[in-house]
């Protein structure tokens, strides 16, 4: 059980939004505790290993691939990550030679790990009930723990926190609830494929595909994060993902491997299929965060909280970062 402190924040969600919020609070001398249901920190900044044998281990960035930054405040954060060697420039003729893109040096999850340093993080801790009282918020978790804080920031994708609020018996004002319910996310089926030999993906390690089923294909070995395995990440399109959500993994894999065969150029020796129900927002809430004072001090934030939808996928992470900054500043007195 957590010790209650003055101005203590609880943050549900250890994706980039929650991590940035916790860092802004920390920089202002305010303590926070992050709860995340995942096994690793970072949310959709996701990296996974597939160990095929002693010698062959694939490392896959299978969520966010790379990002651009337009906002001046986020550029300051980026400058620090570059200076500390956590992210690196990852520019691409294939997408847009005019824009600078960035990715994690060791992996994309390593940016999450870097931001998590010196924070109070509880992984594999799924919030199942939140309750407000005169003494603040109490969050009950699936593993039987209870956390207390004066203020609560929720950064899970909107449908997930609407379910959490409903299960907790918390009714939102009807206008706000209906605006939140209208926010829609794209689904994404992703395959992590370990190849016998090096893929035929261009040397940069990433390729946008002009296909109704395949969105992009990435070679993590060529990117430099998977030295012991020819690890390829295949992102299907939202349309394919929607149509095949219930389809058997084996059938999905066969279809996507056939379609990607020109770029794979090798036998697949191991694979996993991952379903992202909430990959990235199709529509947004229209504000950088949502603060509610009744019941209790509650803030909703995340990548779907922005004034306008990201103009392209690679500017989505920035929306989550900005939302985290603004959410923390609202109560953090910055
Ligand atoms: C396949 C894919 C490709 C992408 N590609 C790009 C790209 O190239 N460029 C780009 O800029 N963006 C990309 N994005 C989008 C980007 O990754 C997201 O916008 C960003 O990471 C969202 O961060 P977030 O903190 O808002 O949410 P998340 O990262 O989803 O964090 C929310 C966290 O809440 C946790 N959580 C949820 N419910 C609970 C609960 N009840 N209790 C405890 N914890 C809970 C989750 O485990 C999760 O860690 C991509 C996303 C995906 C999935």
mmCIF file of C-alpha atoms and ligand atoms in Angstrom:
data_model
loop_
_atom_site.group_PDB
_atom_site.id
_atom_site.type_symbol
_atom_site.label_atom_id
_atom_site.label_comp_id
_atom_site.label_asym_id
_atom_site.label_seq_id
_atom_site.Cartn_x
_atom_site.Cartn_y
_atom_site.Cartn_z
ATOM 1 C CA UNK A 1 0.000 0.000 0.000
ATOM 2 C CA UNK A 2 1.303 3.417 -0.956
ATOM 3 C CA UNK A 3 2.175 6.072 1.586
ATOM 4 C CA UNK A 4 -0.104 9.053 1.079
ATOM 5 C CA UNK A 5 1.718 12.340 0.592
ATOM 6 C CA UNK A 6 0.625 15.888 0.043
ATOM 7 C CA UNK A 7 -0.098 16.576 -3.609
ATOM 8 C CA UNK A 8 0.557 13.009 -4.479
ATOM 9 C CA UNK A 9 -0.567 11.998 -7.985
ATOM 10 C CA UNK A 10 -1.663 8.597 -9.170
ATOM 11 C CA UNK A 11 -1.211 8.015 -12.885
ATOM 12 C CA UNK A 12 -2.926 5.086 -14.585
ATOM 13 C CA UNK A 13 -0.960 4.204 -17.728
ATOM 14 C CA UNK A 14 2.807 4.073 -18.210
ATOM 15 C CA UNK A 15 2.822 4.910 -21.908
ATOM 16 C CA UNK A 16 4.634 8.022 -23.085
ATOM 17 C CA UNK A 17 1.793 10.293 -21.934
ATOM 18 C CA UNK A 18 1.824 9.028 -18.334
ATOM 19 C CA UNK A 19 5.632 8.960 -18.234
ATOM 20 C CA UNK A 20 5.953 12.520 -19.485
ATOM 21 C CA UNK A 21 3.304 13.707 -17.015
ATOM 22 C CA UNK A 22 5.193 12.023 -14.161
ATOM 23 C CA UNK A 23 8.463 13.659 -15.270
ATOM 24 C CA UNK A 24 6.874 17.126 -15.461
ATOM 25 C CA UNK A 25 5.499 16.613 -11.953
ATOM 26 C CA UNK A 26 8.858 15.329 -10.694
ATOM 27 C CA UNK A 27 10.645 18.364 -12.172
ATOM 28 C CA UNK A 28 8.281 20.472 -10.095
ATOM 29 C CA UNK A 29 8.865 18.555 -6.900
ATOM 30 C CA UNK A 30 5.606 16.597 -7.016
ATOM 31 C CA UNK A 31 5.536 12.886 -6.358
ATOM 32 C CA UNK A 32 3.552 10.509 -8.518
ATOM 33 C CA UNK A 33 2.954 6.793 -8.733
ATOM 34 C CA UNK A 34 2.352 5.088 -12.086
ATOM 35 C CA UNK A 35 0.244 1.954 -12.391
ATOM 36 C CA UNK A 36 0.392 -0.013 -15.632
ATOM 37 C CA UNK A 37 -1.173 -3.329 -16.534
ATOM 38 C CA UNK A 38 1.663 -4.238 -18.916
ATOM 39 C CA UNK A 39 4.717 -6.373 -18.201
ATOM 40 C CA UNK A 40 7.010 -3.694 -19.644
ATOM 41 C CA UNK A 41 6.889 0.083 -19.423
ATOM 42 C CA UNK A 42 6.073 2.275 -22.440
ATOM 43 C CA UNK A 43 2.611 1.157 -23.623
ATOM 44 C CA UNK A 44 2.567 1.456 -27.406
ATOM 45 C CA UNK A 45 6.302 2.230 -27.340
ATOM 46 C CA UNK A 46 6.546 -1.521 -27.535
ATOM 47 C CA UNK A 47 9.485 -3.855 -28.104
ATOM 48 C CA UNK A 48 9.480 -7.655 -27.765
ATOM 49 C CA UNK A 49 12.065 -10.418 -28.047
ATOM 50 C CA UNK A 50 11.483 -13.797 -29.660
ATOM 51 C CA UNK A 51 14.155 -16.319 -28.646
ATOM 52 C CA UNK A 52 14.261 -18.983 -31.348
ATOM 53 C CA UNK A 53 17.497 -20.662 -30.250
ATOM 54 C CA UNK A 54 20.633 -19.858 -28.244
ATOM 55 C CA UNK A 55 22.053 -17.960 -31.215
ATOM 56 C CA UNK A 56 18.893 -16.585 -32.791
ATOM 57 C CA UNK A 57 16.998 -13.909 -30.888
ATOM 58 C CA UNK A 58 14.757 -11.449 -32.678
ATOM 59 C CA UNK A 59 14.153 -7.982 -31.223
ATOM 60 C CA UNK A 60 11.065 -6.280 -32.602
ATOM 61 C CA UNK A 61 9.769 -2.728 -32.300
ATOM 62 C CA UNK A 62 6.146 -3.708 -32.894
ATOM 63 C CA UNK A 63 4.233 -0.566 -31.900
ATOM 64 C CA UNK A 64 5.452 2.978 -32.606
ATOM 65 C CA UNK A 65 8.107 2.911 -35.347
ATOM 66 C CA UNK A 66 9.482 6.462 -35.484
ATOM 67 C CA UNK A 67 8.235 9.954 -34.793
ATOM 68 C CA UNK A 68 8.529 13.568 -35.874
ATOM 69 C CA UNK A 69 8.334 16.647 -33.662
ATOM 70 C CA UNK A 70 6.816 19.987 -34.621
ATOM 71 C CA UNK A 71 6.030 21.579 -31.276
ATOM 72 C CA UNK A 72 8.719 23.806 -29.691
ATOM 73 C CA UNK A 73 8.141 22.410 -26.163
ATOM 74 C CA UNK A 74 8.476 18.809 -27.342
ATOM 75 C CA UNK A 75 11.600 19.796 -29.272
ATOM 76 C CA UNK A 76 13.266 20.674 -25.939
ATOM 77 C CA UNK A 77 12.522 17.193 -24.607
ATOM 78 C CA UNK A 78 13.771 15.696 -27.855
ATOM 79 C CA UNK A 79 17.016 17.691 -27.633
ATOM 80 C CA UNK A 80 17.694 16.119 -24.236
ATOM 81 C CA UNK A 81 16.921 12.587 -25.475
ATOM 82 C CA UNK A 82 19.298 13.131 -28.403
ATOM 83 C CA UNK A 83 22.004 14.554 -26.129
ATOM 84 C CA UNK A 84 21.681 11.575 -23.780
ATOM 85 C CA UNK A 85 21.839 9.111 -26.653
ATOM 86 C CA UNK A 86 18.378 7.654 -25.996
ATOM 87 C CA UNK A 87 16.954 8.505 -29.407
ATOM 88 C CA UNK A 88 18.614 8.951 -32.746
ATOM 89 C CA UNK A 89 17.673 10.647 -35.966
ATOM 90 C CA UNK A 90 16.071 8.255 -38.398
ATOM 91 C CA UNK A 91 15.520 10.197 -41.572
ATOM 92 C CA UNK A 92 13.856 8.652 -44.504
ATOM 93 C CA UNK A 93 13.882 9.241 -48.213
ATOM 94 C CA UNK A 94 11.036 6.732 -48.399
ATOM 95 C CA UNK A 95 8.557 8.885 -46.506
ATOM 96 C CA UNK A 96 9.450 12.517 -46.650
ATOM 97 C CA UNK A 97 13.002 13.738 -47.231
ATOM 98 C CA UNK A 98 12.065 17.150 -45.809
ATOM 99 C CA UNK A 99 11.202 15.921 -42.301
ATOM 100 C CA UNK A 100 13.470 14.698 -39.502
ATOM 101 C CA UNK A 101 12.293 11.499 -37.841
ATOM 102 C CA UNK A 102 13.516 9.868 -34.637
ATOM 103 C CA UNK A 103 13.516 6.449 -32.982
ATOM 104 C CA UNK A 104 14.904 4.830 -29.845
ATOM 105 C CA UNK A 105 18.583 3.874 -30.158
ATOM 106 C CA UNK A 106 18.395 0.451 -28.485
ATOM 107 C CA UNK A 107 14.686 0.050 -29.201
ATOM 108 C CA UNK A 108 11.616 2.231 -28.949
ATOM 109 C CA UNK A 109 10.769 0.831 -25.541
ATOM 110 C CA UNK A 110 14.151 2.126 -24.345
ATOM 111 C CA UNK A 111 12.740 5.675 -24.532
ATOM 112 C CA UNK A 112 10.005 4.560 -22.128
ATOM 113 C CA UNK A 113 12.602 2.939 -19.886
ATOM 114 C CA UNK A 114 14.679 6.106 -19.888
ATOM 115 C CA UNK A 115 11.657 8.222 -18.924
ATOM 116 C CA UNK A 116 10.774 5.736 -16.181
ATOM 117 C CA UNK A 117 14.117 6.209 -14.384
ATOM 118 C CA UNK A 118 13.654 7.405 -10.789
ATOM 119 C CA UNK A 119 9.865 7.170 -10.996
ATOM 120 C CA UNK A 120 7.629 5.057 -8.800
ATOM 121 C CA UNK A 121 6.302 2.483 -11.292
ATOM 122 C CA UNK A 122 4.092 -0.512 -10.642
ATOM 123 C CA UNK A 123 3.918 -2.897 -13.606
ATOM 124 C CA UNK A 124 1.454 -5.760 -14.051
ATOM 125 C CA UNK A 125 -0.876 -3.628 -11.982
ATOM 126 C CA UNK A 126 -4.237 -3.257 -13.696
ATOM 127 C CA UNK A 127 -6.584 -0.657 -12.193
ATOM 128 C CA UNK A 128 -10.038 -2.170 -11.848
ATOM 129 C CA UNK A 129 -11.795 0.351 -9.651
ATOM 130 C CA UNK A 130 -11.302 4.009 -8.809
ATOM 131 C CA UNK A 131 -13.042 5.790 -5.965
ATOM 132 C CA UNK A 132 -13.022 9.392 -4.816
ATOM 133 C CA UNK A 133 -13.507 10.525 -1.227
ATOM 134 C CA UNK A 134 -12.639 13.570 0.895
ATOM 135 C CA UNK A 135 -9.128 12.193 1.301
ATOM 136 C CA UNK A 136 -8.507 11.856 -2.476
ATOM 137 C CA UNK A 137 -8.519 8.876 -4.838
ATOM 138 C CA UNK A 138 -8.227 5.196 -4.076
ATOM 139 C CA UNK A 139 -7.371 2.859 -6.932
ATOM 140 C CA UNK A 140 -7.967 -0.858 -6.504
ATOM 141 C CA UNK A 141 -5.967 -3.170 -8.737
ATOM 142 C CA UNK A 142 -6.516 -6.657 -10.121
ATOM 143 C CA UNK A 143 -3.613 -8.018 -8.043
ATOM 144 C CA UNK A 144 -5.363 -6.944 -4.823
ATOM 145 C CA UNK A 145 -3.394 -3.773 -4.102
ATOM 146 C CA UNK A 146 -4.773 -0.395 -3.189
ATOM 147 C CA UNK A 147 -3.130 2.940 -4.029
ATOM 148 C CA UNK A 148 -4.035 6.370 -2.760
ATOM 149 C CA UNK A 149 -3.395 9.817 -4.180
ATOM 150 C CA UNK A 150 -4.771 13.323 -4.003
ATOM 151 C CA UNK A 151 -5.148 13.531 -7.753
ATOM 152 C CA UNK A 152 -5.592 11.037 -10.540
ATOM 153 C CA UNK A 153 -4.462 11.131 -14.172
ATOM 154 C CA UNK A 154 -5.903 8.471 -16.511
ATOM 155 C CA UNK A 155 -3.970 7.906 -19.750
ATOM 156 C CA UNK A 156 -5.397 4.612 -21.037
ATOM 157 C CA UNK A 157 -7.081 4.766 -24.467
ATOM 158 C CA UNK A 158 -10.503 6.407 -24.067
ATOM 159 C CA UNK A 159 -12.692 3.257 -24.439
ATOM 160 C CA UNK A 160 -10.582 1.545 -21.743
ATOM 161 C CA UNK A 161 -10.968 4.313 -19.219
ATOM 162 C CA UNK A 162 -14.688 4.708 -20.015
ATOM 163 C CA UNK A 163 -15.022 1.046 -19.021
ATOM 164 C CA UNK A 164 -12.977 1.694 -15.862
ATOM 165 C CA UNK A 165 -15.199 4.646 -14.925
ATOM 166 C CA UNK A 166 -18.336 2.629 -15.597
ATOM 167 C CA UNK A 167 -17.091 -0.348 -13.559
ATOM 168 C CA UNK A 168 -16.304 2.112 -10.763
ATOM 169 C CA UNK A 169 -19.854 3.512 -10.838
ATOM 170 C CA UNK A 170 -18.629 6.979 -11.857
ATOM 171 C CA UNK A 171 -21.024 8.814 -14.148
ATOM 172 C CA UNK A 172 -19.623 11.545 -16.375
ATOM 173 C CA UNK A 173 -21.679 14.577 -17.429
ATOM 174 C CA UNK A 174 -23.652 13.346 -20.430
ATOM 175 C CA UNK A 175 -22.226 15.851 -22.921
ATOM 176 C CA UNK A 176 -18.632 14.967 -22.011
ATOM 177 C CA UNK A 177 -19.406 11.247 -22.068
ATOM 178 C CA UNK A 178 -20.933 11.487 -25.504
ATOM 179 C CA UNK A 179 -17.915 13.461 -26.822
ATOM 180 C CA UNK A 180 -15.568 10.825 -25.381
ATOM 181 C CA UNK A 181 -17.631 7.997 -26.874
ATOM 182 C CA UNK A 182 -17.297 9.554 -30.306
ATOM 183 C CA UNK A 183 -13.498 9.247 -30.282
ATOM 184 C CA UNK A 184 -12.503 6.355 -32.545
ATOM 185 C CA UNK A 185 -9.169 4.528 -32.811
ATOM 186 C CA UNK A 186 -7.769 2.516 -35.714
ATOM 187 C CA UNK A 187 -7.138 -1.167 -35.023
ATOM 188 C CA UNK A 188 -3.852 -2.714 -36.152
ATOM 189 C CA UNK A 189 -2.844 -6.341 -36.619
ATOM 190 C CA UNK A 190 0.932 -6.617 -36.482
ATOM 191 C CA UNK A 191 3.103 -9.637 -37.215
ATOM 192 C CA UNK A 192 6.508 -10.173 -35.658
ATOM 193 C CA UNK A 193 8.310 -12.471 -38.083
ATOM 194 C CA UNK A 194 11.724 -13.996 -37.494
ATOM 195 C CA UNK A 195 13.411 -14.868 -40.794
ATOM 196 C CA UNK A 196 16.038 -17.439 -41.655
ATOM 197 C CA UNK A 197 17.949 -14.910 -43.753
ATOM 198 C CA UNK A 198 18.215 -11.152 -44.100
ATOM 199 C CA UNK A 199 15.109 -9.559 -45.618
ATOM 200 C CA UNK A 200 15.022 -7.597 -48.868
ATOM 201 C CA UNK A 201 13.683 -4.478 -47.150
ATOM 202 C CA UNK A 202 15.734 -1.387 -48.117
ATOM 203 C CA UNK A 203 18.843 -0.557 -46.075
ATOM 204 C CA UNK A 204 17.041 2.085 -43.976
ATOM 205 C CA UNK A 205 15.016 -0.784 -42.487
ATOM 206 C CA UNK A 206 11.532 0.624 -43.083
ATOM 207 C CA UNK A 207 9.190 0.779 -46.024
ATOM 208 C CA UNK A 208 5.708 2.212 -46.411
ATOM 209 C CA UNK A 209 3.664 -0.117 -48.595
ATOM 210 C CA UNK A 210 1.031 0.995 -51.031
ATOM 211 C CA UNK A 211 -1.235 -1.970 -50.469
ATOM 212 C CA UNK A 212 -4.799 -2.382 -49.219
ATOM 213 C CA UNK A 213 -3.682 -4.994 -46.657
ATOM 214 C CA UNK A 214 -0.087 -4.045 -45.791
ATOM 215 C CA UNK A 215 0.728 -0.626 -44.319
ATOM 216 C CA UNK A 216 4.456 -0.937 -43.700
ATOM 217 C CA UNK A 217 7.267 -3.407 -43.204
ATOM 218 C CA UNK A 218 10.362 -2.929 -41.037
ATOM 219 C CA UNK A 219 13.611 -4.851 -40.705
ATOM 220 C CA UNK A 220 14.757 -4.479 -37.093
ATOM 221 C CA UNK A 221 18.104 -6.063 -37.980
ATOM 222 C CA UNK A 222 18.857 -3.373 -40.574
ATOM 223 C CA UNK A 223 17.691 -0.722 -38.104
ATOM 224 C CA UNK A 224 20.371 -2.098 -35.796
ATOM 225 C CA UNK A 225 18.251 -3.174 -32.823
ATOM 226 C CA UNK A 226 18.196 -6.912 -33.540
ATOM 227 C CA UNK A 227 21.809 -8.036 -34.084
ATOM 228 C CA UNK A 228 21.079 -11.708 -33.342
ATOM 229 C CA UNK A 229 17.997 -12.162 -35.497
ATOM 230 C CA UNK A 230 16.457 -11.154 -38.817
ATOM 231 C CA UNK A 231 13.406 -9.670 -37.123
ATOM 232 C CA UNK A 232 10.741 -8.157 -39.370
ATOM 233 C CA UNK A 233 7.686 -6.188 -38.202
ATOM 234 C CA UNK A 234 4.702 -6.216 -40.573
ATOM 235 C CA UNK A 235 1.946 -3.690 -39.905
ATOM 236 C CA UNK A 236 -1.321 -4.413 -41.698
ATOM 237 C CA UNK A 237 -3.694 -1.612 -42.693
ATOM 238 C CA UNK A 238 -6.596 -0.583 -40.408
ATOM 239 C CA UNK A 239 -9.002 -1.996 -43.047
ATOM 240 C CA UNK A 240 -7.311 -5.407 -43.111
ATOM 241 C CA UNK A 241 -7.109 -5.370 -39.302
ATOM 242 C CA UNK A 242 -10.796 -4.587 -38.948
ATOM 243 C CA UNK A 243 -11.840 -7.284 -41.426
ATOM 244 C CA UNK A 244 -9.549 -9.951 -39.892
ATOM 245 C CA UNK A 245 -9.895 -9.148 -36.167
ATOM 246 C CA UNK A 246 -11.511 -12.507 -35.443
ATOM 247 C CA UNK A 247 -9.521 -14.487 -38.002
ATOM 248 C CA UNK A 248 -7.233 -17.273 -36.862
ATOM 249 C CA UNK A 249 -3.573 -16.196 -36.412
ATOM 250 C CA UNK A 250 -2.334 -18.847 -38.854
ATOM 251 C CA UNK A 251 -4.614 -17.614 -41.642
ATOM 252 C CA UNK A 252 -3.635 -13.972 -41.016
ATOM 253 C CA UNK A 253 0.050 -14.900 -41.087
ATOM 254 C CA UNK A 254 -0.262 -16.882 -44.299
ATOM 255 C CA UNK A 255 -2.060 -14.001 -46.043
ATOM 256 C CA UNK A 256 0.352 -11.317 -44.902
ATOM 257 C CA UNK A 257 3.475 -13.409 -45.552
ATOM 258 C CA UNK A 258 2.265 -14.057 -49.106
ATOM 259 C CA UNK A 259 1.575 -10.388 -49.693
ATOM 260 C CA UNK A 260 4.952 -9.377 -48.205
ATOM 261 C CA UNK A 261 6.965 -12.129 -49.890
ATOM 262 C CA UNK A 262 8.733 -9.687 -52.242
ATOM 263 C CA UNK A 263 10.221 -7.936 -49.208
ATOM 264 C CA UNK A 264 10.697 -10.924 -46.948
ATOM 265 C CA UNK A 265 12.724 -12.949 -49.451
ATOM 266 C CA UNK A 266 13.334 -15.677 -46.865
ATOM 267 C CA UNK A 267 11.657 -18.457 -44.904
ATOM 268 C CA UNK A 268 9.848 -17.390 -41.689
ATOM 269 C CA UNK A 269 11.205 -19.551 -38.840
ATOM 270 C CA UNK A 270 9.069 -18.126 -36.030
ATOM 271 C CA UNK A 271 6.310 -15.552 -35.697
ATOM 272 C CA UNK A 272 3.778 -13.974 -33.379
ATOM 273 C CA UNK A 273 0.597 -12.063 -34.207
ATOM 274 C CA UNK A 274 -0.273 -9.037 -32.084
ATOM 275 C CA UNK A 275 -3.626 -7.244 -32.166
ATOM 276 C CA UNK A 276 -3.639 -3.555 -31.266
ATOM 277 C CA UNK A 277 -7.274 -2.752 -30.592
ATOM 278 C CA UNK A 278 -6.354 0.932 -30.138
ATOM 279 C CA UNK A 279 -3.406 1.582 -32.436
ATOM 280 C CA UNK A 280 -3.786 5.322 -32.986
ATOM 281 C CA UNK A 281 -6.697 7.761 -32.956
ATOM 282 C CA UNK A 282 -8.820 8.257 -36.053
ATOM 283 C CA UNK A 283 -10.709 11.094 -34.373
ATOM 284 C CA UNK A 284 -9.718 13.146 -31.319
ATOM 285 C CA UNK A 285 -11.382 14.781 -28.334
ATOM 286 C CA UNK A 286 -10.535 18.332 -29.419
ATOM 287 C CA UNK A 287 -8.634 19.402 -26.274
ATOM 288 C CA UNK A 288 -5.183 18.508 -24.946
ATOM 289 C CA UNK A 289 -6.637 16.926 -21.810
ATOM 290 C CA UNK A 290 -9.865 16.852 -19.868
ATOM 291 C CA UNK A 291 -9.955 17.958 -16.224
ATOM 292 C CA UNK A 292 -12.908 17.011 -14.056
ATOM 293 C CA UNK A 293 -13.342 18.314 -10.526
ATOM 294 C CA UNK A 294 -16.288 16.174 -9.572
ATOM 295 C CA UNK A 295 -15.808 13.511 -8.349
ATOM 296 C CA UNK A 296 -12.366 14.560 -7.099
ATOM 297 C CA UNK A 297 -9.518 15.958 -9.164
ATOM 298 C CA UNK A 298 -9.375 13.766 -12.231
ATOM 299 C CA UNK A 299 -7.573 14.329 -15.517
ATOM 300 C CA UNK A 300 -7.983 12.332 -18.712
ATOM 301 C CA UNK A 301 -5.075 12.475 -21.168
ATOM 302 C CA UNK A 302 -3.393 10.499 -23.958
ATOM 303 C CA UNK A 303 -2.830 10.581 -27.694
ATOM 304 C CA UNK A 304 -6.535 11.121 -28.479
ATOM 305 C CA UNK A 305 -6.480 14.364 -26.501
ATOM 306 C CA UNK A 306 -5.445 16.997 -28.961
ATOM 307 C CA UNK A 307 -7.052 19.898 -30.739
ATOM 308 C CA UNK A 308 -6.785 18.250 -34.132
ATOM 309 C CA UNK A 309 -5.950 14.721 -35.325
ATOM 310 C CA UNK A 310 -2.273 14.150 -36.131
ATOM 311 C CA UNK A 311 -1.737 14.918 -39.847
ATOM 312 C CA UNK A 312 0.066 11.586 -40.180
ATOM 313 C CA UNK A 313 0.895 8.555 -38.048
ATOM 314 C CA UNK A 314 4.414 9.786 -37.267
ATOM 315 C CA UNK A 315 3.119 12.891 -35.524
ATOM 316 C CA UNK A 316 0.870 10.866 -33.208
ATOM 317 C CA UNK A 317 3.405 10.229 -30.457
ATOM 318 C CA UNK A 318 3.906 13.982 -30.184
ATOM 319 C CA UNK A 319 0.193 14.381 -29.403
ATOM 320 C CA UNK A 320 0.541 11.963 -26.476
ATOM 321 C CA UNK A 321 3.639 13.822 -25.224
ATOM 322 C CA UNK A 322 1.896 17.202 -25.404
ATOM 323 C CA UNK A 323 -1.162 15.857 -23.649
ATOM 324 C CA UNK A 324 1.026 14.504 -20.826
ATOM 325 C CA UNK A 325 2.809 17.854 -20.432
ATOM 326 C CA UNK A 326 -0.399 19.862 -20.371
ATOM 327 C CA UNK A 327 -2.181 17.448 -18.039
ATOM 328 C CA UNK A 328 0.646 17.616 -15.495
ATOM 329 C CA UNK A 329 0.958 21.373 -15.761
ATOM 330 C CA UNK A 330 -2.745 21.849 -15.036
ATOM 331 C CA UNK A 331 -2.452 20.728 -11.432
ATOM 332 C CA UNK A 332 1.313 20.788 -11.121
ATOM 333 C CA UNK A 333 1.372 24.548 -10.728
ATOM 334 C CA UNK A 334 4.004 24.971 -13.436
HETATM 335 C C1 LIG B 1 1.311 -0.437 -34.313
HETATM 336 C C2 LIG B 1 1.495 1.011 -33.976
HETATM 337 C C3 LIG B 1 2.307 1.820 -34.758
HETATM 338 C C4 LIG B 1 2.485 3.154 -34.439
HETATM 339 N N1 LIG B 1 3.344 3.897 -35.179
HETATM 340 C C5 LIG B 1 3.596 5.172 -34.822
HETATM 341 C C6 LIG B 1 4.599 5.923 -35.488
HETATM 342 O O1 LIG B 1 5.291 5.409 -36.378
HETATM 343 N N2 LIG B 1 4.797 7.210 -35.096
HETATM 344 C C7 LIG B 1 4.070 7.800 -34.094
HETATM 345 O O2 LIG B 1 4.303 8.982 -33.789
HETATM 346 N N3 LIG B 1 3.124 7.095 -33.440
HETATM 347 C C8 LIG B 1 2.879 5.801 -33.766
HETATM 348 N N4 LIG B 1 1.952 5.083 -33.076
HETATM 349 C C9 LIG B 1 1.136 5.756 -32.047
HETATM 350 C C10 LIG B 1 1.894 5.956 -30.736
HETATM 351 O O3 LIG B 1 2.557 4.771 -30.387
HETATM 352 C C11 LIG B 1 0.881 6.340 -29.655
HETATM 353 O O4 LIG B 1 0.201 7.515 -30.068
HETATM 354 C C12 LIG B 1 1.493 6.624 -28.289
HETATM 355 O O5 LIG B 1 2.476 5.681 -27.968
HETATM 356 C C13 LIG B 1 0.356 6.625 -27.279
HETATM 357 O O6 LIG B 1 0.872 6.888 -25.981
HETATM 358 P P1 LIG B 1 -0.143 6.986 -24.755
HETATM 359 O O7 LIG B 1 0.676 7.154 -23.531
HETATM 360 O O8 LIG B 1 -1.201 7.986 -25.046
HETATM 361 O O9 LIG B 1 -0.912 5.573 -24.726
HETATM 362 P P2 LIG B 1 -0.330 4.109 -24.438
HETATM 363 O O10 LIG B 1 1.054 3.970 -24.912
HETATM 364 O O11 LIG B 1 -1.355 3.153 -24.966
HETATM 365 O O12 LIG B 1 -0.307 4.034 -22.849
HETATM 366 C C14 LIG B 1 -1.464 3.738 -22.094
HETATM 367 C C15 LIG B 1 -1.069 2.740 -21.032
HETATM 368 O O13 LIG B 1 -2.205 2.508 -20.190
HETATM 369 C C16 LIG B 1 -2.105 1.195 -19.708
HETATM 370 N N5 LIG B 1 -3.419 0.803 -19.201
HETATM 371 C C17 LIG B 1 -4.589 0.737 -19.888
HETATM 372 N N6 LIG B 1 -5.597 0.382 -19.046
HETATM 373 C C18 LIG B 1 -5.031 0.226 -17.826
HETATM 374 C C19 LIG B 1 -5.544 -0.135 -16.548
HETATM 375 N N7 LIG B 1 -6.851 -0.410 -16.349
HETATM 376 N N8 LIG B 1 -4.684 -0.211 -15.509
HETATM 377 C C20 LIG B 1 -3.355 0.039 -15.665
HETATM 378 N N9 LIG B 1 -2.815 0.389 -16.864
HETATM 379 C C21 LIG B 1 -3.645 0.489 -17.911
HETATM 380 C C22 LIG B 1 -1.629 0.391 -20.915
HETATM 381 O O14 LIG B 1 -0.991 -0.812 -20.521
HETATM 382 C C23 LIG B 1 -0.661 1.371 -21.575
HETATM 383 O O15 LIG B 1 0.682 1.104 -21.205
HETATM 384 C C24 LIG B 1 1.789 3.724 -33.333
HETATM 385 C C25 LIG B 1 0.999 2.918 -32.535
HETATM 386 C C26 LIG B 1 0.865 1.565 -32.838
HETATM 387 C C27 LIG B 1 0.053 0.688 -31.929
#
